[in-house]
XYZ file of C-alpha atoms in Angstrom:
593
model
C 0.000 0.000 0.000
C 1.102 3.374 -0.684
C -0.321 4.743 2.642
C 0.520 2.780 5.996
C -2.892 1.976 7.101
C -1.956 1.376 10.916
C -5.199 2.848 12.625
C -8.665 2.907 11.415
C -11.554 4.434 13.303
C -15.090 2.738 12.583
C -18.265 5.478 13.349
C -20.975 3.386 14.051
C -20.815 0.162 15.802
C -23.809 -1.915 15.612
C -23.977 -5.196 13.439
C -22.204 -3.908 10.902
C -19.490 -1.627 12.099
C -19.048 -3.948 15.417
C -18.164 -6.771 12.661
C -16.060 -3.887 10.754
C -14.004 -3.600 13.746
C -13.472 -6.886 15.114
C -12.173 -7.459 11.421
C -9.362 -4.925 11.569
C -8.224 -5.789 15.195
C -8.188 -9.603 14.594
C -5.945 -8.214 11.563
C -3.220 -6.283 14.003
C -4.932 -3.110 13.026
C -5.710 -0.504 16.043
C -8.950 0.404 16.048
C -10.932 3.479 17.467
C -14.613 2.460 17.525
C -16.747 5.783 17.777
C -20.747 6.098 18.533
C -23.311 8.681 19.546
C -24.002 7.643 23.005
C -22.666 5.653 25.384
C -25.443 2.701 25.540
C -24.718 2.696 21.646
C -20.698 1.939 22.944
C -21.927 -0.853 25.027
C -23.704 -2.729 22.402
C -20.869 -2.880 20.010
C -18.623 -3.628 22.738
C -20.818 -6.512 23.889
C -21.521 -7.374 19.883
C -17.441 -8.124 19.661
C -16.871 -9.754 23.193
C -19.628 -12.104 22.093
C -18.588 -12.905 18.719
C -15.305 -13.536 19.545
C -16.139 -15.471 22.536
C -18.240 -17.707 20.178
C -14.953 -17.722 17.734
C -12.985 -19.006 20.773
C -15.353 -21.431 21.639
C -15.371 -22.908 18.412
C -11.581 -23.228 18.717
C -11.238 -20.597 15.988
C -9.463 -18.063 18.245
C -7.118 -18.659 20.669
C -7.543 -17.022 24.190
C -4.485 -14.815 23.690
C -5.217 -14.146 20.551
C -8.846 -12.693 21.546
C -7.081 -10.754 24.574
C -4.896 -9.170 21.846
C -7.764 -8.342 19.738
C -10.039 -7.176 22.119
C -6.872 -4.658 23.198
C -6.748 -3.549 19.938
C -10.157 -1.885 19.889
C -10.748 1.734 21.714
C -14.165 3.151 22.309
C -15.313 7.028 22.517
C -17.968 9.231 21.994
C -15.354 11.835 20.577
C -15.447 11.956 16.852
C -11.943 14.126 17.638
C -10.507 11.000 18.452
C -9.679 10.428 14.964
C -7.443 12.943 14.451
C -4.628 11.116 13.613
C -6.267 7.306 12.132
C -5.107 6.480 8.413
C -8.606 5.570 7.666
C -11.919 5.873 8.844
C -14.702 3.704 7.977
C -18.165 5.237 8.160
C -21.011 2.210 8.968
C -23.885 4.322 10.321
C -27.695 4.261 9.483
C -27.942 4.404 5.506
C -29.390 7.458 5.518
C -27.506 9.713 3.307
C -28.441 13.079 5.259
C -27.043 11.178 8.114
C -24.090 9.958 6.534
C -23.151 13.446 4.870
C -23.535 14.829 8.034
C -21.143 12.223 9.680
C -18.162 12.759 6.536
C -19.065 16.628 6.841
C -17.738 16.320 10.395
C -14.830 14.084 10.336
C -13.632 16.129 7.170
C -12.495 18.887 9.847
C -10.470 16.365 12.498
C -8.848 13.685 10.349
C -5.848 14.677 8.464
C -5.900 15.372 4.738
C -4.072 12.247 3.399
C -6.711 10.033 5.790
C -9.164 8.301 3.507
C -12.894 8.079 4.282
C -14.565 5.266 3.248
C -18.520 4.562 3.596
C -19.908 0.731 4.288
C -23.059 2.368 2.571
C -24.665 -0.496 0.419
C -26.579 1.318 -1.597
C -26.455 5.238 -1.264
C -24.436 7.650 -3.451
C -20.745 7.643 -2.782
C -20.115 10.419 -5.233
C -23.071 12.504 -3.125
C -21.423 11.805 0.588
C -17.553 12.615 -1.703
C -19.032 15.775 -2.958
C -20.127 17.112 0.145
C -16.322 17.160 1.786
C -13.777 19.099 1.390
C -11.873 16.390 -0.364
C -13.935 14.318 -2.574
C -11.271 12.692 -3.941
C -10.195 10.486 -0.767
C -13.492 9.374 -0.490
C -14.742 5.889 -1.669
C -16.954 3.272 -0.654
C -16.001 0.095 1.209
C -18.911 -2.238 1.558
C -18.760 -5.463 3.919
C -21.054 -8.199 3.922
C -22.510 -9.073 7.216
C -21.588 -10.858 9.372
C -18.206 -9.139 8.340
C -15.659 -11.684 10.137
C -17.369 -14.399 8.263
C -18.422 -12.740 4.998
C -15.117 -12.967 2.408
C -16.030 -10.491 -0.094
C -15.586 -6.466 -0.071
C -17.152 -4.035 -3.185
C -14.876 -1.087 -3.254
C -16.576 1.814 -4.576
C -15.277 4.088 -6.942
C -16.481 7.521 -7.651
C -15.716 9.794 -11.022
C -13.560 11.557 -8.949
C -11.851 8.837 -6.333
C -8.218 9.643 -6.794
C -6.578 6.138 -7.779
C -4.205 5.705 -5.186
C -6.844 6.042 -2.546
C -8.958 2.794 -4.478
C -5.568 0.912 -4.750
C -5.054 1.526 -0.869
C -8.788 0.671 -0.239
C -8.276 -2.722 -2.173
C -4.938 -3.334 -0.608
C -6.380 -2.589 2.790
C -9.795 -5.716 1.818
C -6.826 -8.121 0.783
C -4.774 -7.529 4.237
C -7.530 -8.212 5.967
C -8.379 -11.608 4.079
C -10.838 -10.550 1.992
C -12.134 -11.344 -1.614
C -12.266 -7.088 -2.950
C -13.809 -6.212 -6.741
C -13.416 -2.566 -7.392
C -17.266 -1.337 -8.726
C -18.313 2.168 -10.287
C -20.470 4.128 -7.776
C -24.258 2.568 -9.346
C -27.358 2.233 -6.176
C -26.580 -1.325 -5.185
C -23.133 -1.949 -6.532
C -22.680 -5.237 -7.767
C -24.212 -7.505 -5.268
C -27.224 -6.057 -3.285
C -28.176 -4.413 -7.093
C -28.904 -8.243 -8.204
C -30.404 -9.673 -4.735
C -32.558 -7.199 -3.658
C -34.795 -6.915 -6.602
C -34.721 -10.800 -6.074
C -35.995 -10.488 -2.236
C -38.234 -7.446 -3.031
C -39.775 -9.806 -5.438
C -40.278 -13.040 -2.925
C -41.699 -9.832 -0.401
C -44.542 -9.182 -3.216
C -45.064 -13.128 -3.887
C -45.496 -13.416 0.103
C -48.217 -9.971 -0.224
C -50.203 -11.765 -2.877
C -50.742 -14.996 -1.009
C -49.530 -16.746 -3.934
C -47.683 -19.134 -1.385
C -46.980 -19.145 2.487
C -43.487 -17.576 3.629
C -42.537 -21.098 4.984
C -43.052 -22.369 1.156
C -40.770 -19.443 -0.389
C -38.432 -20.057 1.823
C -38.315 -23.260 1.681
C -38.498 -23.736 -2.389
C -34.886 -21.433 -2.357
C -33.322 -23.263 -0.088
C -34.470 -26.744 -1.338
C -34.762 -25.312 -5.177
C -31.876 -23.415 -5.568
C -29.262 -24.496 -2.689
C -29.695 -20.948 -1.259
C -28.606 -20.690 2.193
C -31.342 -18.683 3.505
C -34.798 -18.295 2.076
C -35.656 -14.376 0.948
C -37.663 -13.623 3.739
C -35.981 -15.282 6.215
C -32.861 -12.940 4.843
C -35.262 -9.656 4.411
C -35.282 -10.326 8.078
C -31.536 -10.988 8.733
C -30.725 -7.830 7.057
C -33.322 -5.486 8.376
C -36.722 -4.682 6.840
C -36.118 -0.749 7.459
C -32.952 -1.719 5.812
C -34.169 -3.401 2.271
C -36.863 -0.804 2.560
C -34.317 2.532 2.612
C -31.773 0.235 -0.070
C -34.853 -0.654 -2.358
C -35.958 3.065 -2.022
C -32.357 4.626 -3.356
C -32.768 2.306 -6.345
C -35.917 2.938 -7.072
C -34.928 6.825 -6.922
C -32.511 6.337 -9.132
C -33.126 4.224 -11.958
C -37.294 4.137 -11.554
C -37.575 0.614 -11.824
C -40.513 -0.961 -10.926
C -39.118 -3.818 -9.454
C -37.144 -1.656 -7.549
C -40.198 0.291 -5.661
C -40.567 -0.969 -2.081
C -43.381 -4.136 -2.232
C -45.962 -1.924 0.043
C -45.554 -4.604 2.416
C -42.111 -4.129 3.330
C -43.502 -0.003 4.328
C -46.303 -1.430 6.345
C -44.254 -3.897 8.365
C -41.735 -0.803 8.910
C -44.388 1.311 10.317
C -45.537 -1.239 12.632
C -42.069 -1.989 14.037
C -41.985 -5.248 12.434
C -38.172 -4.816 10.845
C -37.240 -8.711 11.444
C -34.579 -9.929 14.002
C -33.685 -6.701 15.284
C -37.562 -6.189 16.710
C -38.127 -10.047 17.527
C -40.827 -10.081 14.929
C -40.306 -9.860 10.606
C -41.934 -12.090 8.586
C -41.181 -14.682 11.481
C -41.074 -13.928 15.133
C -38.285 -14.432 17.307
C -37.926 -15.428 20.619
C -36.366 -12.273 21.118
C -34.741 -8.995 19.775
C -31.957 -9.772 18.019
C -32.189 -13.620 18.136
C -32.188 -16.154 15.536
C -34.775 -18.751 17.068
C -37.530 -19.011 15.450
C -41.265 -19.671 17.648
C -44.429 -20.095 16.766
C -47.022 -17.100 15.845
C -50.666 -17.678 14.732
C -49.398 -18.085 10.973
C -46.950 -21.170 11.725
C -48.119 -24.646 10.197
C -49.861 -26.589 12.602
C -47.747 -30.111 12.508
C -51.439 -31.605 13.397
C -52.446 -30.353 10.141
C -49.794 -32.799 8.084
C -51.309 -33.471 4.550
C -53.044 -37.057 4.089
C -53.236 -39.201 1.418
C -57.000 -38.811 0.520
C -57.009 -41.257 -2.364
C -55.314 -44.290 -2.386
C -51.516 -44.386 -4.402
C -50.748 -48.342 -4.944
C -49.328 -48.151 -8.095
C -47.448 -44.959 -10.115
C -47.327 -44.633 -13.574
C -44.559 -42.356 -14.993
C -44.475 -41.118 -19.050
C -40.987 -40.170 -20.281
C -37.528 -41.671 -20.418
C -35.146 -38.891 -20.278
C -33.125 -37.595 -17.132
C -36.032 -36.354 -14.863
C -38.413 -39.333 -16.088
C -35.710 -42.002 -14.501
C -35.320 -40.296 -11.560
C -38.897 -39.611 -10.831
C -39.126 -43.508 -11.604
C -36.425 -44.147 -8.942
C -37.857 -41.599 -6.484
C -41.278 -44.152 -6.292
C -39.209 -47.242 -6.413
C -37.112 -46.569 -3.951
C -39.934 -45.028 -1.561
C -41.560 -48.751 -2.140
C -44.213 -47.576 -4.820
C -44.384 -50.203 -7.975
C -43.920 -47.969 -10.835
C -45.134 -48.912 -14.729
C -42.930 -46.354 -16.833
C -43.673 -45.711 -20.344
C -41.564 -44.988 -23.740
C -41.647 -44.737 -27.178
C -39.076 -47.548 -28.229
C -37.926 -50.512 -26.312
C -34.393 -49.054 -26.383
C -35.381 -45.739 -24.439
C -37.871 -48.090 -21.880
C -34.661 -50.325 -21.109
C -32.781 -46.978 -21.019
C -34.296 -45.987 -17.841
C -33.451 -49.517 -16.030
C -30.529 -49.034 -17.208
C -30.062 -45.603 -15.607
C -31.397 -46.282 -12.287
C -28.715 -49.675 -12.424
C -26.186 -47.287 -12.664
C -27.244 -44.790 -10.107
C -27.859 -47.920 -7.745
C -23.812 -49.472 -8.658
C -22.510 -45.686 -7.489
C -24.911 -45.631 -4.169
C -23.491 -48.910 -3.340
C -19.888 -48.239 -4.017
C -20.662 -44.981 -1.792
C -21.611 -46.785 0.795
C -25.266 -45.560 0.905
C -27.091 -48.765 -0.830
C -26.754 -52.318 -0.889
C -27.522 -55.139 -3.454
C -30.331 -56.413 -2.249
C -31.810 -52.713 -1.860
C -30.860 -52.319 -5.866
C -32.749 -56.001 -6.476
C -35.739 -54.643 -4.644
C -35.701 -51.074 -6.715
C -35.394 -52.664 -9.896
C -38.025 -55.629 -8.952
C -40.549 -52.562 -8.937
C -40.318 -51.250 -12.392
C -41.933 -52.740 -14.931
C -41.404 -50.895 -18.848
C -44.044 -50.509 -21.926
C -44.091 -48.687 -25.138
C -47.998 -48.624 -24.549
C -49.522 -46.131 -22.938
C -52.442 -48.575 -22.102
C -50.033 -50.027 -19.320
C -50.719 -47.387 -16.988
C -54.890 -48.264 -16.849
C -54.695 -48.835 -13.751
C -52.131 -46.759 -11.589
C -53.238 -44.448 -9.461
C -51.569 -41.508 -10.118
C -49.377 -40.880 -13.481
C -46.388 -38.671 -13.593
C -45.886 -37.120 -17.248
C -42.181 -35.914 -17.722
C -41.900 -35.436 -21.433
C -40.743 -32.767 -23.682
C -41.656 -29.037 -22.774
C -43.789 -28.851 -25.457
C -47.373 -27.760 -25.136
C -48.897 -29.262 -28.097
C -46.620 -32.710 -26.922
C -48.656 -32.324 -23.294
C -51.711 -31.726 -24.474
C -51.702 -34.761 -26.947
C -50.516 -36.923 -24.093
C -53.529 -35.607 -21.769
C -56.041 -36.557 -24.191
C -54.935 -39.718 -24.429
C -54.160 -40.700 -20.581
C -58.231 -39.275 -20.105
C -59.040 -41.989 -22.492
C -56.906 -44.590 -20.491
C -56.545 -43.697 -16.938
C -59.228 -45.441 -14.370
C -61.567 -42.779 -12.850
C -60.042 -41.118 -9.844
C -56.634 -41.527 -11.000
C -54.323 -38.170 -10.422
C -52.804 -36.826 -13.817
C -50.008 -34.972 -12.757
C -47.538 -32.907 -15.260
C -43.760 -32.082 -14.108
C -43.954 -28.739 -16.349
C -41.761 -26.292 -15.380
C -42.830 -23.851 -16.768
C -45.981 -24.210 -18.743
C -49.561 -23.602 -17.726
C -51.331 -26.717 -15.558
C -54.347 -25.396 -16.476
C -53.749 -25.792 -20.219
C -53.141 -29.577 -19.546
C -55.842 -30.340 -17.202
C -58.334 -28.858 -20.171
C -57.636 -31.236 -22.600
C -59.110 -33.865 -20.196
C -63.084 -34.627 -18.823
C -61.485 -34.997 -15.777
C -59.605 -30.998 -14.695
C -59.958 -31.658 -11.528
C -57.960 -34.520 -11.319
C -54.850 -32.909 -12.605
C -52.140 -31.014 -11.157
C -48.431 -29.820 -11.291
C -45.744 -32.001 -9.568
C -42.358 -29.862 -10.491
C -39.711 -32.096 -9.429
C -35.915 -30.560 -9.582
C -33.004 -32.324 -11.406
C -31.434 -34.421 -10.402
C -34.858 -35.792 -8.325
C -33.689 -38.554 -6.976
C -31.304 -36.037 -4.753
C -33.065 -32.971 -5.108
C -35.788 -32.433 -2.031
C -38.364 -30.328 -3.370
C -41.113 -30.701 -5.259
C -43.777 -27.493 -6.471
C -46.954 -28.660 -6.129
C -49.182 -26.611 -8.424
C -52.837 -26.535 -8.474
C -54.965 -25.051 -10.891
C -58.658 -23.595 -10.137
C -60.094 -26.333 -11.423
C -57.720 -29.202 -8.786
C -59.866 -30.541 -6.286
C -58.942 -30.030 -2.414
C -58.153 -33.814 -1.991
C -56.067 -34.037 -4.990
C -53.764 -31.389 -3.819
C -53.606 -32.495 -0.530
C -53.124 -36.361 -1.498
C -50.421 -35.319 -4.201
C -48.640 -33.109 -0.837
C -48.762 -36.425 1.522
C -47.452 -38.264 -1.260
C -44.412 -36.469 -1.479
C -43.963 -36.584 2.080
C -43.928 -40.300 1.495
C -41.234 -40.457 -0.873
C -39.007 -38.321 1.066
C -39.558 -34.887 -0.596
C -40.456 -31.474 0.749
C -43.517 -29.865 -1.062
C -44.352 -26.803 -1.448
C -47.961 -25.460 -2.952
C -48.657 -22.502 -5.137
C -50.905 -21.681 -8.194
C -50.327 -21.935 -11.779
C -49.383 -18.968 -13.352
C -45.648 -18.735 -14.903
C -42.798 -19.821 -13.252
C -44.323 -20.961 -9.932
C -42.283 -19.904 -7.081
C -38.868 -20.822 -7.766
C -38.337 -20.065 -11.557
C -40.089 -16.911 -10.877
C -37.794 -15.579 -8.812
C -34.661 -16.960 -10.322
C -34.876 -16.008 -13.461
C -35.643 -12.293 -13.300
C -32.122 -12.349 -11.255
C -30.402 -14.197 -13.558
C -31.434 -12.147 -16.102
C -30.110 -8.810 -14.251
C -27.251 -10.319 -13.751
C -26.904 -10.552 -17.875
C -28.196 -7.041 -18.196
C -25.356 -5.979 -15.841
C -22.436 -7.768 -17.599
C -24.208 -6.232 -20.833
C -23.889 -2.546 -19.313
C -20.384 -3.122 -18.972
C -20.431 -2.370 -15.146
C -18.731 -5.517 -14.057
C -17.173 -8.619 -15.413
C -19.189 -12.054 -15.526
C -16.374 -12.840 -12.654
C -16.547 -10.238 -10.699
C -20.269 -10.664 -10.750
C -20.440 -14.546 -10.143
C -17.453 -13.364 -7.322
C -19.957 -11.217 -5.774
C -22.992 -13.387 -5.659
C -21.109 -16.534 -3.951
C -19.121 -14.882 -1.457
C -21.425 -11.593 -0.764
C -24.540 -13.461 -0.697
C -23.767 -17.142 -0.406
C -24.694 -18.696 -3.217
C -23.879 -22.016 -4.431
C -23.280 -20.688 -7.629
C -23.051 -17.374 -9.894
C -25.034 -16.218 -11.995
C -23.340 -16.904 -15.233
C -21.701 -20.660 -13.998
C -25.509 -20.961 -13.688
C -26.872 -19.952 -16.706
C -24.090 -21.845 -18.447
C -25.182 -24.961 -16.307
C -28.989 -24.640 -17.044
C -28.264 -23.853 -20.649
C -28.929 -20.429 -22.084
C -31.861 -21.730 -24.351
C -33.649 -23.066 -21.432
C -32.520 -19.837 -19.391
C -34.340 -17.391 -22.401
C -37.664 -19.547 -22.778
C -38.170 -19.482 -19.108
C -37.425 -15.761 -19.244
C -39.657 -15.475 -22.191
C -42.361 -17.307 -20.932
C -42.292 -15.116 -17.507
C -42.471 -11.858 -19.586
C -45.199 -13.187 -21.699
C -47.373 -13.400 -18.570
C -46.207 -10.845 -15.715
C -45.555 -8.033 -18.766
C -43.043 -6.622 -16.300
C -40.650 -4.612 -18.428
C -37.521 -5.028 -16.318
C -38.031 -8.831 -17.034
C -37.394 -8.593 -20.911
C -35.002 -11.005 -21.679
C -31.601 -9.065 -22.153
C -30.408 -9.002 -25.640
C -27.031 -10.413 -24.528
C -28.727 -13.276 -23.999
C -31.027 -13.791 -26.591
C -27.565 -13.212 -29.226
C -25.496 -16.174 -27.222
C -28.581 -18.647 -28.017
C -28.640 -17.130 -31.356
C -25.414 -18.249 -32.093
C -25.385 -21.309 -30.782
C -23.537 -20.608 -27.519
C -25.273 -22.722 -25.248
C -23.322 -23.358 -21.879
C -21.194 -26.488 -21.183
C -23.711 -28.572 -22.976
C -22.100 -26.404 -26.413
C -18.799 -26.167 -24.606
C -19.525 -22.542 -25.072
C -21.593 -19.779 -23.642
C -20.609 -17.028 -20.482
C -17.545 -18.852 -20.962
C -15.349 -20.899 -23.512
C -15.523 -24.570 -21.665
C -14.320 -25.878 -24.912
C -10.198 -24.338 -24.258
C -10.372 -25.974 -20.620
């Protein structure tokens, strides 16, 4: 580093600035925490004992090594304190008249090589620069909370951010073990520009009582491999929080999706802002605790779903990836499963498949032979759709083609016993669609499983207006019985989890399109900012980019939402033929690996 960054004074120490601070002194770096009052002192101070307690109780920080820390750290009241610190970190309330105010301030006691940097997420940088004396040491510096835990920093850069000051900033992230991309000064930056449309989103899906918060939460997690469902975060981070973030973006760039879900106002207004308050979306046991108790909306565990018609046998039509393991999801639950192709090949295909997925289970250790004889005993393969007359529930898992569906649904009316469930693993296409093409709507329903299914917990269960109450429910305690987790929403585009995927996905796109970041730094950003299993574009490349633009497609067809146009980047990679891995090319060139 050009400057010797030996002292750092942190203004604000709750959550975030108590985690800025423990960061620097576990780092040798002398620290001079500052607050308003002296109550305000006491929390942070508690907020780091505790933390690093926990850390030493975990065996992650030696006694000594937590003496030394905690000696590192100096509290005051006395903004003049910071006189003579190489760097001060501003993590106040993001409130920009607040934070100017603060900067205004500390622009008269530190000294005029000291840099200012603001942990704002989503406020102005150049507006807080511009209002100093100095606008060119200023520059943002935003953690991820918990900041001991969280690897990745966005350093901000305004128009005016002299250079040396954003090479000292990122020097300073890397000394201290973090993961730092350097991001023009746009509301949200890289990371909380792409999630919080995403959880603004799940906050409007939760408004509409399109599914219960538990559900949402659960298909991310399940769906997705998300660590935390969207509302369970929304209250994690602070519902005042998302509101004021979501509010600066929508100020800026007018985007609908960005305007506060009128939800997320009312539950501010009522004191409702998550953790912090004890009660969010979930309540608490207490203020600031992560247990979550019972309120008057939690699931009664009395009211588990029962099987109100009777599943003996399953029928399953299809013989690609998710047909064989939906077929080995039933087998190896104990259901005997008649499975239908269109050539003998593709129907001994699917044995075939589940014999190999058996041989790795068993050299894993997590099968044994006789369990394979038994799974395999329970299939039985046709070419003739008149082999499922009398199962009790068919599973269609063919092509995502509408006109394909609706031919099949015809013909399983014709063939299916009376009271059988007809049940379509769309993904996207309309239940409804299918479930006219029979005598029989109310019978059918949407059973989204994810791929792989046979590892893959959830399952959407989507009813139409026209599913009756004991088919839903009976299709729900079935999937209890074969070891997945259900969740239940309507049919309109998308369902839960492909409706709030894809719009992400596809503003991640947009963003790599603008030219703001790199697909990297963006895919950087979403797995260590926000946890993710995966970014963006190593997940669009996955999926495939043709699947990725239908979905898309197919959501904008419905919602009309303008910010959910498929982004022309996109649509030209599946134009020319850039696929993903499957084409060895798409985000990325997998073909020179």
């Amino acid at each position: 580093m050009a400057r010797e960054i030996n002292t750092v004074g942190v203004v604000g120490l709750g959550t975030m600035g108590a985690g800025i601070a423990e960061v620097l002194a576990r780092h040798g770096i002398s620290v001079v925490g500052v607050d308003r009052d002296d109550a305000a002192l006491d929390h942070g101070r508690g907020t780091i004992e505790h933390s690093t307690q926990r850390a030493a109780d975990r065996g992650k920080l030696a006694d000594d090594e937590r003496t030394a820390l905690l000696g590192r750290i100096d509290y005051t009241t006395d903004l003049t304190s910071l006189a003579e610190v190489d760097l001060v970190i501003e993590a106040v309330v993001e409130q920009l008249d607040v934070k100017i105010e603060v900067f205004q301030q500390l622009d008269k006691i530190v000294r005029d090589d000291a840099i200012l940097a603001s942990n704002t997420s989503a406020l102005s940088v150049t507006e807080i620069a511009s209002a100093t004396k100095l606008p060119s040491r200023v520059v943002g510096l935003h953690f991820f909370n918990p900041a001991p835990v969280q690897d990745f920093v966005e350093v901000v850069r305004t128009v005016v951010s002299a250079p040396d000051v954003v090479e000292d900033a990122v020097a300073l992230a890397q000394r201290l073990g973090k993961s730092p991309v350097t991001v023009g000064d746009k509301a949200g930056f890289i990371a909380n520009a792409l999630l919080f449309a995403y959880l603004n989103h799940a906050a409007s899906m939760y408004e509409a009582q399109y599914a219960t918060r538990e559900d949402i939460d659960a298909a991310m997690r399940l769906g997705c491999g998300y660590p935390m469902g969207p509302l369970a975060l929304l209250d994690l981070i602070g519902l005042d929080t998302a509101y004021e973030i979501l509010e600066t973006m929508y100020l800026q760039d007018r985007k609908r999706v960005h305007a506060p879900s009128p939800i997320l106002k009312q539950m501010v207004t009522a004191g409702l802002l998550g953790r912090k308050s004890g009660r969010g979306f979930y309540t608490y046991a207490e203020p600031y605790s992560s247990q979550v108790v019972p309120d008057a909306t939690t699931p009664s565990s009395d009211a588990a779903p029962q099987l109100r018609r009777e599943i003996g046998l399953v029928g399953v039509v299809g013989t690609g990836t998710m047909a064989s393991g939906i077929v080995q999801v039933f087998a190896k639950a104990g259901y005997d499963v008649v499975y239908v192709g269109r050539t003998t090949e593709k129907v001994d295909g699917v044995r075939a498949t589940i014999a190999k997925s058996m041989d790795k289970a068993i050299s894993r250790g997590r099968a044994t032979e006789d369990q394979k004889t038994e799974i395999l005993g329970r299939l039985t393969g046709s070419t003739e759709r008149e082999a499922l007359a009398d199962v009790d529930i068919v599973v269609e898992a063919i092509a995502e083609d509408l006109d394909v569906k609706l031919e099949l649904f015809r013909d399983l009316d014709r063939i299916c016993k009376p009271g059988a469930i007809l049940a379509t693993t769309t993904s996207s296409l309309p239940v409804i669609a299918c479930a006219s093409a029979t005598d029989r709507p109310q019978d059918v329903i949407g059973m989204h499983f994810f791929n792989p299914a046979p590892v893959m917990k959830l399952v959407e269960v989507v009813s139409t207006v026209a599913t009756a109450d004991d088919v839903t429910e009976t299709v729900n305690a079935l999937c209890a019985n074969v070891g997945k987790h259900a969740v239940s929403c309507g049919d309109r585009a998308g369902f839960i989890v492909n409706a709030l995927l894809f719009p992400y996905l596809n503003d991640a796109v947009k963003m790599l399109e603008a030219h703001y970041a790199t697909a990297d730094d963006i895919d950087v950003a979403m797995k260590l900012g926000c946890r993710l299993p995966m970014g963006p574009f190593e997940l669009l490349d996955v999926v495939g980019n043709d699947v990725s633009l239908a979905i898309e497609q197919t959501l904008f067809r419905e919602f009309r939402e303008p910010a959910w146009a498929p982004a022309p980047l996109l649509e030209h990679l599946v134009t020319a033929g850039y696929l993903g891995r499957k084409t060895g090319r798409g985000f990325r060139d997998y073909a020179r690996r």
